[in-house]
Amino acid sequence: MDRDSRIILDVGRMNEVIYTRCCIAGGGPAGVMLGFLLARMGIDVFVLEKHADFLRDFRGDTIHPSTLEIMHELGILDEFLKRPHQEIRELAGQVGQDTVTIADFTHLPTHCRFLAFMPQWDFLDFITEQARRYSTFHLKMQAEVTDLIEEKGGVAGVHVKTPDGPLQIRAQLTIGADGRHSVVRERAGLEVINLGAPMDVMWMRISRRPTDPGQTFGHIDRGKILVLLNREDYWQCAFVIAKGTADAIRRRGLESFREEIAALAPFLRDRTGELQDWEQISLLTVAVDRLSRWSRPGLLCIGDAAHAMSPIGGVGINLAIQDAVATANILGPILRQRTPSESELHVVQQRRNFPTRATQRLQILVQNNVIRRVLGSPKPLTLPWPLKLLRRWPILRRIPARVIGVGFRPEHVKTPEVHTSGSRESNRVAS
Ligand SMILES: Cc1cc2nc3c(=O)[nH]c(=O)nc-3n(C[C@H](O)[C@H](O)[C@H](O)COP(=O)(O)OP(=O)(O)OC[C@H]3O[C@@H](n4cnc5c(N)ncnc54)[C@H](O)[C@@H]3O)c2cc1C
């Protein structure tokens, strides 16, 4: 039997109790990657995801060169690239009538000099498939963390709601990777510094035709922003709106909404009629914030739970994965021996503070100087001077490529692969 993972039935209270080394709340990019890395080191880990699958369309689709580099270091890159994906070597945007290339990834110092586009559910399926090769990896779907188990001034695990009834997972380390509406950070009483976001996103699908442009484009004009993600047979459309204006847009009616989309992307005009009901259009709220301290004894938050990222630059997934790699590098070796102290947990924040703050600062700069200005002005737009520079001097396109593709202080896998004996089934004990 595995010495870490035991399942005990507390018959009196009809409560199942699982003991493990590390439990991770949230099966997004941060949680799934950390679960994989710890299991690969031979550490028993439970990843808890509240949904039944990863198939939700509000996830971003970008897999960055730095994430591809991590997959290369893990020896899984070739396998990953066999899955259907698109390789984007340049990112372009349309401002008014002008189209300009914003980022050129072809000069990055990485194995893959492109941004891979793959629906995030396929990416998460791939990582969990890799993680399942290790008997120490456990993924529990439909497992919603509802509260923390507090003991002796520290966090000793989580309370979980499942279709089979309540569950307690007791762990030496609890990780909050449950995203920007994190229950874990709220229950832990960690202080949130809200940096503000002037926009929300209306998120919908419109069908795609083979004759449509193949690239992923941002369209900006007359107070409106539309981002189109190519998902082969349909466009995932993100219509950026000023925060709090969704009700006013709905009141103006679907016909006016369809016209706004068609005005920004005329090639979609003959298909906007597919939007027949507001039910087809989800409202995604954008938040930019960060915790002043990411940890408490027994608990660490990473990814959006520690620092909710704006969709600007499509870098949030990258940061979440980089946090997971740093956490495994710093805490994995300790966790194999014992419970990390709070000061050891804090080292993860010290390592990741600079990239988080620098990226958020850039996002806020773009929010305040571009998004707020665009959304506040119905006038036709001309190319702002930074984009004129990018058009005039193509070499400058390497700078946004570096920030988007690699980010600040990229992490590298330093943890070993350790093979454990015993099958998953041998972990189970009932009392
Ligand atoms: C509209 C929008 C578009 C975006 N597009 C992009 C993009 O294209 N590229 C990019 O890099 N970034 C994008 N971002 C940012 C990106 O989505 C996040 O930064 C990134 O997903 C963070 O990863 P995470 O693992 O920390 O959290 P998440 O991806 O939010 O994952 C958290 C997981 O935890 C689960 N969960 C939540 N609560 C519980 C609970 N109580 N118990 C158990 N499970 C729970 C959730 O179901 C989810 O699976 C976008 C953000 C927004 C708002």
Coordinates of C-alpha atoms and ligand atoms in Angstrom, one line a residue:
M1 CA 0.0 0.0 0.0
D2 CA 1.2 3.5 -0.8
R3 CA 2.3 5.1 2.5
D4 CA 0.7 8.5 1.6
S5 CA -2.7 7.9 0.2
R6 CA -5.3 6.2 2.3
I7 CA -9.1 6.3 2.1
I8 CA -11.0 5.8 5.3
L9 CA -14.8 5.7 5.7
D10 CA -16.0 7.6 8.7
V11 CA -19.2 5.6 8.9
G12 CA -20.6 7.5 11.9
R13 CA -20.7 10.8 9.9
M14 CA -21.0 9.1 6.5
N15 CA -17.9 11.1 5.5
E16 CA -15.2 9.6 3.4
V17 CA -11.7 10.8 4.4
I18 CA -8.7 10.6 2.1
Y19 CA -5.2 11.2 3.3
T20 CA -2.6 12.4 0.8
R21 CA 0.6 14.5 0.6
C22 CA -0.8 17.3 -1.5
C23 CA -4.3 18.2 -2.5
I24 CA -4.9 20.7 -5.3
A25 CA -8.2 22.6 -5.6
G26 CA -8.9 23.3 -9.3
G27 CA -8.1 21.4 -12.5
G28 CA -7.1 24.3 -14.7
P29 CA -3.7 24.8 -16.2
A30 CA -2.0 25.6 -12.8
G31 CA -3.6 22.7 -10.9
V32 CA -3.2 20.0 -13.6
M33 CA 0.4 20.9 -14.4
L34 CA 1.4 21.0 -10.7
G35 CA -0.4 17.6 -10.1
F36 CA 1.5 16.1 -13.0
L37 CA 4.9 17.4 -11.8
L38 CA 4.5 16.3 -8.2
A39 CA 3.2 12.8 -9.2
R40 CA 6.2 12.6 -11.6
M41 CA 8.4 13.0 -8.5
G42 CA 6.6 10.2 -6.7
I43 CA 4.6 12.5 -4.5
D44 CA 1.0 11.4 -3.8
V45 CA -1.3 14.1 -5.1
F46 CA -5.1 14.6 -5.5
V47 CA -6.4 17.2 -8.1
L48 CA -10.0 18.2 -7.4
E49 CA -12.1 19.7 -10.3
K50 CA -15.6 20.8 -9.7
H51 CA -16.8 20.1 -13.2
A52 CA -17.4 16.7 -14.8
D53 CA -15.1 17.4 -17.7
F54 CA -12.8 20.2 -19.1
L55 CA -15.2 20.9 -21.9
R56 CA -16.1 24.5 -21.2
D57 CA -15.6 27.0 -24.0
F58 CA -14.7 30.0 -21.8
R59 CA -11.1 28.8 -21.5
G60 CA -8.4 30.5 -23.5
D61 CA -6.7 28.5 -26.3
T62 CA -3.1 29.7 -26.2
I63 CA -0.2 27.4 -25.5
H64 CA 2.9 29.6 -25.3
P65 CA 6.4 28.9 -26.5
S66 CA 7.5 28.8 -22.8
T67 CA 4.9 26.2 -22.0
L68 CA 6.0 24.2 -25.1
E69 CA 9.6 24.5 -23.8
I70 CA 8.5 23.0 -20.5
M71 CA 6.9 20.1 -22.4
H72 CA 10.2 19.6 -24.2
E73 CA 12.0 19.4 -20.9
L74 CA 9.5 16.9 -19.7
G75 CA 10.0 14.8 -22.9
I76 CA 6.3 15.1 -24.0
L77 CA 6.5 17.8 -26.7
D78 CA 6.6 15.5 -29.7
E79 CA 3.5 13.6 -28.4
F80 CA 1.8 16.9 -27.8
L81 CA 2.4 18.3 -31.2
K82 CA 0.8 15.2 -32.8
R83 CA -2.6 16.5 -31.5
P84 CA -4.6 18.8 -33.8
H85 CA -3.4 22.4 -33.2
Q86 CA -2.5 25.5 -35.2
E87 CA 0.9 27.2 -35.1
I88 CA 0.8 31.0 -35.1
R89 CA 4.2 32.6 -36.0
E90 CA 2.9 36.1 -36.1
L91 CA 0.1 37.9 -34.3
A92 CA -1.7 40.6 -36.2
G93 CA -4.4 43.1 -35.3
Q94 CA -6.7 45.3 -37.4
V95 CA -7.1 48.8 -36.1
G96 CA -9.7 50.8 -38.1
Q97 CA -8.7 50.0 -41.7
D98 CA -5.1 49.2 -41.0
T99 CA -3.8 45.7 -40.4
V100 CA -0.5 45.5 -38.4
T101 CA 1.7 42.6 -37.2
I102 CA 2.1 43.0 -33.5
A103 CA 4.4 40.1 -32.5
D104 CA 6.8 37.9 -34.5
F105 CA 7.7 34.7 -32.6
T106 CA 10.2 33.4 -35.1
H107 CA 13.2 34.7 -33.3
L108 CA 12.5 33.4 -29.8
P109 CA 15.2 31.4 -28.1
T110 CA 12.9 28.4 -27.7
H111 CA 12.4 25.0 -29.4
C112 CA 9.0 26.1 -30.7
R113 CA 9.0 29.5 -32.3
F114 CA 5.3 29.8 -32.5
L115 CA 2.2 30.0 -30.3
A116 CA 0.2 26.8 -30.4
F117 CA -3.6 27.2 -30.6
M118 CA -5.4 24.2 -29.1
P119 CA -8.8 24.2 -27.3
Q120 CA -7.8 24.2 -23.6
W121 CA -9.8 21.1 -22.8
D122 CA -7.6 19.2 -25.3
F123 CA -4.5 20.6 -23.5
L124 CA -5.8 19.6 -20.1
D125 CA -6.8 16.2 -21.3
F126 CA -3.3 15.7 -22.7
I127 CA -1.5 16.7 -19.4
T128 CA -3.8 14.5 -17.3
E129 CA -3.2 11.6 -19.6
Q130 CA 0.5 12.1 -19.1
A131 CA 0.0 12.4 -15.4
R132 CA -2.0 9.2 -15.2
R133 CA 1.2 7.2 -16.0
Y134 CA 2.1 7.7 -12.4
S135 CA 0.3 5.8 -9.7
T136 CA 0.7 8.7 -7.3
F137 CA -1.6 11.0 -9.5
H138 CA -5.3 11.1 -8.7
L139 CA -7.8 13.3 -10.5
K140 CA -11.2 13.6 -9.0
M141 CA -13.8 15.2 -11.3
Q142 CA -17.1 16.6 -9.9
A143 CA -15.3 17.3 -6.7
E144 CA -16.0 20.8 -5.5
V145 CA -14.0 22.3 -2.7
T146 CA -16.4 24.0 -0.4
D147 CA -14.2 24.8 2.7
L148 CA -10.8 24.3 4.3
I149 CA -10.0 22.0 7.2
E150 CA -8.4 24.1 9.8
E151 CA -6.3 22.6 12.5
K152 CA -3.8 24.0 15.0
G153 CA -3.7 27.4 13.2
G154 CA -3.0 25.8 9.8
V155 CA -4.8 24.3 6.8
A156 CA -4.9 20.5 7.0
G157 CA -6.9 19.8 3.8
V158 CA -10.3 20.6 2.3
H159 CA -14.0 19.7 2.5
V160 CA -15.3 18.5 -0.8
K161 CA -18.8 18.1 -2.3
T162 CA -19.2 15.2 -4.7
P163 CA -22.3 13.4 -6.3
D164 CA -21.5 10.5 -3.9
G165 CA -21.7 12.7 -0.8
P166 CA -19.3 14.8 1.2
L167 CA -15.6 14.0 1.3
Q168 CA -12.6 15.3 3.3
I169 CA -9.2 15.3 1.8
R170 CA -6.5 15.7 4.4
A171 CA -3.1 16.7 3.1
Q172 CA 0.3 18.0 4.3
L173 CA 0.0 20.7 1.7
T174 CA -3.2 22.3 0.2
I175 CA -2.9 24.2 -3.1
G176 CA -5.5 26.7 -4.2
A177 CA -5.5 26.6 -8.0
D178 CA -9.2 27.3 -8.3
G179 CA -9.0 30.3 -10.5
R180 CA -10.1 33.9 -10.3
H181 CA -13.2 33.3 -8.2
S182 CA -11.2 31.1 -5.8
V183 CA -13.1 29.6 -2.9
V184 CA -9.9 28.6 -1.3
R185 CA -8.4 32.1 -1.0
E186 CA -11.7 33.4 0.2
R187 CA -12.0 30.8 2.9
A188 CA -8.4 31.3 3.9
G189 CA -9.0 35.0 4.4
L190 CA -6.1 36.0 2.2
E191 CA -6.1 39.7 1.4
V192 CA -6.9 40.5 -2.2
I193 CA -5.5 43.7 -3.9
N194 CA -7.9 44.6 -6.6
L195 CA -6.2 46.3 -9.5
G196 CA -9.4 46.9 -11.5
A197 CA -10.4 46.1 -15.1
P198 CA -12.4 48.4 -17.3
M199 CA -14.0 45.7 -19.4
D200 CA -15.9 42.5 -19.6
V201 CA -16.2 40.0 -22.4
M202 CA -19.3 38.7 -24.3
W203 CA -18.3 35.2 -25.5
M204 CA -20.0 33.4 -28.4
R205 CA -19.5 31.1 -31.4
I206 CA -20.1 31.9 -35.0
S207 CA -19.5 29.2 -37.7
R208 CA -16.3 29.4 -39.8
R209 CA -15.9 28.7 -43.5
P210 CA -12.8 27.5 -45.3
T211 CA -12.6 30.8 -47.2
D212 CA -12.4 32.8 -44.0
P213 CA -9.0 34.3 -42.9
G214 CA -7.0 31.6 -41.1
Q215 CA -5.3 33.8 -38.6
T216 CA -6.5 34.8 -35.2
F217 CA -7.3 38.5 -35.4
G218 CA -8.1 41.3 -33.1
H219 CA -10.4 43.9 -34.7
I220 CA -10.6 47.4 -33.1
D221 CA -12.7 50.3 -34.3
R222 CA -15.2 53.0 -33.3
G223 CA -15.3 52.2 -29.6
K224 CA -15.4 48.4 -30.2
I225 CA -13.1 45.4 -29.9
L226 CA -13.6 41.9 -31.3
V227 CA -11.2 39.1 -30.9
L228 CA -11.7 35.9 -33.0
L229 CA -10.2 32.6 -32.1
N230 CA -10.0 30.1 -34.9
R231 CA -11.4 26.7 -33.7
E232 CA -11.5 25.2 -37.1
D233 CA -15.2 24.8 -37.8
Y234 CA -16.2 27.9 -35.7
W235 CA -14.9 31.2 -34.5
Q236 CA -14.8 31.7 -30.8
C237 CA -15.7 35.4 -30.6
A238 CA -14.8 37.6 -27.7
F239 CA -16.6 41.0 -27.9
V240 CA -15.0 43.3 -25.4
I241 CA -17.4 45.7 -23.7
A242 CA -17.0 48.4 -21.1
K243 CA -17.5 47.0 -17.6
G244 CA -21.1 47.0 -16.5
T245 CA -22.6 47.7 -19.9
A246 CA -23.9 44.2 -20.8
D247 CA -27.5 45.0 -19.7
A248 CA -27.6 48.2 -21.9
I249 CA -26.3 46.1 -24.9
R250 CA -29.0 43.5 -24.3
R251 CA -31.7 46.2 -24.1
R252 CA -30.6 47.5 -27.5
G253 CA -31.6 44.1 -28.9
L254 CA -29.9 41.2 -30.8
E255 CA -30.2 42.9 -34.2
S256 CA -28.1 45.8 -33.1
F257 CA -25.6 43.4 -31.5
R258 CA -25.3 41.4 -34.6
E259 CA -24.7 44.6 -36.6
E260 CA -21.9 45.6 -34.2
I261 CA -20.1 42.3 -34.9
A262 CA -20.6 42.5 -38.6
A263 CA -19.3 46.1 -38.7
L264 CA -16.0 44.9 -37.1
A265 CA -15.6 41.7 -39.1
P266 CA -17.6 42.1 -42.4
F267 CA -16.8 38.6 -43.5
L268 CA -19.1 37.4 -40.7
R269 CA -22.1 39.5 -41.8
D270 CA -23.9 36.6 -43.5
R271 CA -23.6 34.4 -40.4
T272 CA -24.4 36.7 -37.5
G273 CA -28.0 35.5 -37.8
E274 CA -26.8 32.3 -36.1
L275 CA -27.0 34.4 -32.9
Q276 CA -30.7 33.9 -32.2
D277 CA -30.9 34.1 -28.4
W278 CA -28.9 35.9 -25.6
E279 CA -28.5 32.4 -24.1
Q280 CA -25.9 31.8 -26.8
I281 CA -23.8 34.7 -25.6
S282 CA -22.1 34.3 -22.2
L283 CA -20.8 37.3 -20.2
L284 CA -17.3 36.7 -18.8
T285 CA -16.3 39.1 -16.1
V286 CA -12.7 40.2 -16.2
A287 CA -10.7 40.8 -13.0
V288 CA -7.1 41.8 -12.4
D289 CA -6.0 41.3 -8.8
R290 CA -3.4 39.7 -6.6
L291 CA -3.0 38.4 -3.1
S292 CA -0.7 40.3 -0.8
R293 CA 0.4 37.0 0.6
W294 CA -0.1 33.8 -1.3
S295 CA 0.4 31.4 1.6
R296 CA -0.7 30.4 5.1
P297 CA 0.6 27.5 7.1
G298 CA -0.4 24.4 5.1
L299 CA -1.7 26.4 2.2
L300 CA -0.4 28.0 -1.0
C301 CA -2.4 29.7 -3.8
I302 CA -1.0 29.8 -7.4
G303 CA -2.3 30.8 -10.8
D304 CA -5.3 33.0 -11.1
A305 CA -6.2 32.2 -7.5
A306 CA -3.1 34.1 -6.4
H307 CA -3.2 36.7 -9.2
A308 CA -6.2 36.9 -11.6
M309 CA -5.0 37.9 -15.0
S310 CA -6.7 40.0 -17.6
P311 CA -7.1 38.3 -21.0
I312 CA -4.9 41.0 -22.5
G313 CA -1.9 39.4 -24.3
G314 CA -3.4 36.0 -23.6
V315 CA -0.7 35.3 -21.0
G316 CA -2.7 34.1 -18.0
I317 CA -2.3 30.4 -18.9
N318 CA 1.4 30.8 -19.3
L319 CA 1.8 32.4 -15.9
A320 CA -0.4 29.7 -14.2
I321 CA 1.9 27.0 -15.7
Q322 CA 5.1 28.9 -14.7
D323 CA 3.7 29.1 -11.2
A324 CA 3.2 25.3 -11.2
V325 CA 6.7 24.6 -12.4
A326 CA 8.2 27.0 -9.7
T327 CA 6.1 25.4 -7.0
A328 CA 7.2 21.9 -7.9
N329 CA 10.9 23.0 -8.1
I330 CA 10.8 24.8 -4.8
L331 CA 8.4 22.6 -2.7
G332 CA 8.6 19.2 -4.4
P333 CA 11.9 18.1 -2.8
I334 CA 10.8 19.3 0.6
L335 CA 7.3 17.7 0.2
R336 CA 8.9 14.3 -0.5
Q337 CA 10.5 14.4 3.0
R338 CA 8.1 16.5 5.2
T339 CA 5.5 19.3 5.4
P340 CA 6.9 22.6 4.1
S341 CA 7.0 25.4 6.6
E342 CA 5.1 28.6 5.9
S343 CA 8.4 30.5 5.2
E344 CA 9.2 27.8 2.6
L345 CA 5.8 28.2 1.0
H346 CA 6.4 32.0 0.8
V347 CA 9.6 31.3 -1.3
V348 CA 7.2 30.5 -4.2
Q349 CA 5.7 33.9 -4.0
Q350 CA 9.1 35.6 -3.7
R351 CA 10.1 33.8 -6.9
R352 CA 6.9 34.6 -8.9
N353 CA 6.2 38.1 -7.6
F354 CA 8.3 39.9 -10.2
P355 CA 6.8 38.1 -13.3
T356 CA 3.3 38.5 -11.9
R357 CA 3.7 42.2 -11.1
A358 CA 5.5 43.1 -14.3
T359 CA 2.9 41.3 -16.4
Q360 CA 0.0 42.8 -14.6
R361 CA 1.6 46.3 -14.9
L362 CA 1.8 45.9 -18.6
Q363 CA -1.8 44.6 -18.8
I364 CA -3.0 47.6 -16.8
L365 CA -1.0 50.0 -19.1
V366 CA -2.8 48.5 -22.1
Q367 CA -6.2 48.6 -20.3
N368 CA -5.8 52.2 -19.4
N369 CA -4.2 53.5 -22.6
V370 CA -5.8 51.4 -25.2
I371 CA -8.9 49.5 -24.0
R372 CA -10.4 52.3 -21.9
R373 CA -9.7 54.8 -24.7
V374 CA -11.2 52.6 -27.5
L375 CA -14.3 51.7 -25.5
G376 CA -14.9 55.3 -24.5
S377 CA -14.7 56.8 -28.1
P378 CA -17.1 56.1 -31.0
K379 CA -14.8 57.9 -33.4
P380 CA -13.0 55.9 -36.2
L381 CA -9.6 54.8 -35.0
T382 CA -6.2 55.6 -36.5
L383 CA -3.1 53.6 -35.7
P384 CA -1.6 54.6 -32.4
W385 CA 2.2 55.5 -32.5
P386 CA 3.5 52.3 -30.9
L387 CA 1.8 50.2 -33.6
K388 CA 3.1 52.6 -36.3
L389 CA 6.6 51.9 -34.9
L390 CA 5.9 48.1 -35.1
R391 CA 4.8 48.5 -38.7
R392 CA 7.9 50.7 -39.6
W393 CA 10.5 48.6 -37.8
P394 CA 9.7 44.9 -38.0
I395 CA 12.6 44.1 -35.6
L396 CA 10.6 45.7 -32.8
R397 CA 7.9 43.0 -33.1
R398 CA 10.3 40.7 -31.3
I399 CA 9.7 42.6 -28.1
P400 CA 5.9 41.8 -27.7
A401 CA 6.7 38.3 -29.0
R402 CA 9.1 37.8 -26.1
V403 CA 6.7 39.2 -23.5
I404 CA 3.7 37.2 -24.8
G405 CA 5.6 34.0 -25.8
V406 CA 8.1 33.6 -23.0
G407 CA 7.2 36.2 -20.3
F408 CA 9.4 37.5 -17.5
R409 CA 11.6 35.0 -15.6
P410 CA 10.7 31.8 -17.4
E411 CA 10.9 28.6 -15.3
H412 CA 12.6 25.4 -16.2
V413 CA 11.8 21.9 -14.9
K414 CA 14.3 21.0 -12.2
T415 CA 12.5 18.1 -10.6
P416 CA 13.4 14.4 -11.3
E417 CA 11.1 11.7 -12.6
V418 CA 10.7 9.0 -9.9
H419 CA 9.0 5.7 -10.7
T420 CA 6.9 4.3 -7.8
S421 CA 5.8 0.7 -7.6
G422 CA 2.2 -0.3 -6.9
S423 CA -1.0 0.3 -8.8
R424 CA -3.6 3.0 -8.1
E425 CA -6.0 0.4 -6.6
S426 CA -3.5 -0.6 -3.9
N427 CA -3.9 2.9 -2.4
R428 CA -7.4 2.2 -1.2
V429 CA -8.2 1.3 2.4
A430 CA -11.6 1.3 4.0
S431 CA -12.2 1.2 7.7
Ligands
LIG1 C1 -12.5 36.1 -21.2 C2 -11.1 35.6 -20.9 C3 -10.3 35.1 -21.9 C4 -9.0 34.6 -21.6 N1 -8.2 34.2 -22.7 C5 -7.0 33.8 -22.4 C6 -6.1 33.3 -23.5 O1 -6.5 33.2 -24.6 N2 -4.9 32.9 -23.1 C7 -4.4 33.0 -21.9 O2 -3.2 32.6 -21.6 N3 -5.1 33.4 -20.9 C8 -6.4 33.8 -21.1 N4 -7.2 34.3 -20.1 C9 -6.7 34.2 -18.7 C10 -6.7 32.7 -18.3 O3 -7.9 32.2 -18.5 C11 -6.3 32.5 -16.8 O4 -5.2 33.4 -16.4 C12 -5.8 31.0 -16.6 O5 -6.9 30.2 -17.0 C13 -5.5 30.8 -15.1 O6 -5.3 29.3 -15.0 P1 -5.6 28.7 -13.5 O7 -5.3 27.2 -13.6 O8 -5.0 29.5 -12.5 O9 -7.2 28.9 -13.3 P2 -8.4 28.5 -14.2 O10 -8.1 28.3 -15.6 O11 -9.5 29.4 -13.9 O12 -8.8 27.0 -13.6 C14 -9.4 26.9 -12.3 C15 -10.1 25.6 -12.3 O13 -10.6 25.4 -11.0 C16 -11.9 24.9 -11.0 N5 -12.6 25.3 -9.8 C17 -13.1 26.5 -9.5 N6 -13.6 26.5 -8.2 C18 -13.4 25.2 -7.8 C19 -13.8 24.6 -6.5 N7 -14.4 25.2 -5.5 N8 -13.5 23.3 -6.4 C20 -12.9 22.6 -7.4 N9 -12.6 23.1 -8.6 C21 -12.8 24.4 -8.8 C22 -12.5 25.5 -12.3 O14 -13.6 24.8 -12.8 C23 -11.3 25.5 -13.2 O15 -11.2 24.3 -14.0 C24 -8.5 34.7 -20.3 C25 -9.3 35.2 -19.3 C26 -10.6 35.7 -19.5 C27 -11.4 36.2 -18.4

